[in-house]
Amino acid sequence: MAADAATQQAAAAAATVTATATAAVKKPKLHGRAFYESIGSPKYIVAPMVDQSEFAWRMLSRSFLPESQRSSVLAYSPMLHARIFIESKKYRDQHFQPTKPDSDALFLDGNPAIDRPFFVQFCANDPQALLNAARIVAPHCDAVDLNLGCPQGIARKGHYGSFLQEDQDLIHRLIKTLHENLDIPVTAKIRILDTKEATLKYAQNVLSAGASILTVHGRRREQKGHLTGLADWQMIRYLRDNLPPETVLFANGNILQHEDLEKCLAATGADGVMSAEGNLSNPGIFAAPPPPGQEPRGYWRGRDGRGGWRVDEVFRRYLDIIHKYVLGVSPPPRRPLFVPGDDTAWMEEEILLPNRGGRDQGKPKKRRGDAAEENAALMTANFIGMQPHLFYLLRHFVSRHHDVRDALARARLGDMETYEAIYRMVEKKVAEGLLEYERTGGKSVEEDEPPPAAAAAEAGEDDDPESSARAVRECKRPWWVVQPVIRPLPKEALARGAVQLSKKERKRVAAEMEEEQKKENAANKRPKDAAAAADGAQAAVAESVAATAAATQSLEKTTSYPASELVSG
């Protein structure tokens, strides 16, 4: 009975949403490259991220390009759970707002005037549930994407994402059901498997089921957290070379800065490149840096010629988008962003956080449920995402300015007054940093800089495929500039004690090492007694060296491409 009720509710919701699009002329359904070309053949893509690629973030990511080019960036919705989406109106209202509440007027998600091209991504393991959910969003997006890449424990528990890859028949039925019954195209995002042959077969299955676009994350399911390691661009190139030429292929992985976008396209041969963590660190990653001498106030360039978007500029844009589009009000009046030479009198003003008697006093942060009771409109994706987005953007900034970190941690859901006060704190500290940089001739940030290229080369760091030192040096900027978060490679994480192998993994690695040693002995035709001695020694040290071996032989699987030092994205 409950299932029947849920199905009826989903059907009613789909009918209601579809009714809002009846005035539009139904276009013929395109497929594959014809569909890709119809949406402008976008090269750059904002990745689908759980609670992190919502409308305001998509708008922010596009805002750094000239207005005429913003529609050339394809953006995905956050991953939505298909079954919950059709069963829960509350869930739909929180995560998908194509029309205004209790109205047919177009609002945020998929609005043709401001949020296209736009794909909606679902995770699912039931073809009919996926189709019901897809029909609800179809009038407000260009395609529906199936998530086959999520590697997290919740995906294992719920049996979706990358944990469907052992059931290729189910994957085929999920995609085929949408392809045959949906008015818009279906696409899919996968992770690579252990071998290129298995990955190619996987890709062929997805495409034969009817996917118009295939996105390939160049990491295996096991590569997550401290074991993320490098994405394998070579595997994506193999797919490009062995799939039909008309296949539309997107590459995902290893994108830390703008320059990596073209490197990835050249190395993989993909049609487009998707960014997740690189985009979270710098939503302006898709925009080319301004020419030297033509930098706007919000773009900083140092004495060494390297630069990037200032955190106060990005923070300001983000708040303005929330005000203008989500809240429907004008942003508060703001002074021009500070540059050295401007008046500094405003920097003497004290900044007090709202509802607090002082900087270190205040009400405890309200829980989401409390905020929803006061104002249900706050329990939507654009407000829920604010705090995590700002912590990621300000990752390097708050490591130095703990008062900003603490204020951000205490910010309540949807409390724009507090976020505005935190912005003013950031704006002031950036101004102070810029003045100190000018006063010291750039020496104020030298203590934070990684070793110069010459010293790194002398130490052999640039030649070590298991070191992130080169990526850190190339991406490092002063704390007032948005910049990527560089993960240590697995071997480095193991060495630092950030991750430890299980007993099962240690035994497996030790057995692999022993087998490899035996093969090497046989190849070298070593005497039996020498081989036995080596085997005994190997068994004695296997436990102590298992961690390093796991990183180099099992967990890493690096690529030989020139950009292989990139360790995140």
Coordinates of C-alpha atoms in Angstrom, one line a residue, residues 148 150-157 159-167 221 224:
L148 CA 27.6 5.3 -11.3
C150 CA 29.9 7.6 -6.0
P151 CA 32.5 5.6 -3.9
Q152 CA 31.3 6.5 -0.4
G153 CA 30.0 4.1 2.2
I154 CA 26.5 5.4 2.0
A155 CA 26.5 4.4 -1.7
R156 CA 27.6 0.9 -0.7
K157 CA 24.9 0.6 1.9
H159 CA 23.5 -0.1 -3.4
Y160 CA 24.0 2.7 -5.9
G161 CA 26.8 4.8 -7.5
S162 CA 30.0 2.8 -8.1
F163 CA 28.6 -0.1 -6.2
L164 CA 26.5 -1.0 -9.2
Q165 CA 29.5 -1.7 -11.4
E166 CA 29.4 -5.4 -10.6
D167 CA 25.9 -5.6 -12.0
R221 CA 36.3 3.0 -6.6
K224 CA 38.9 8.1 -2.2

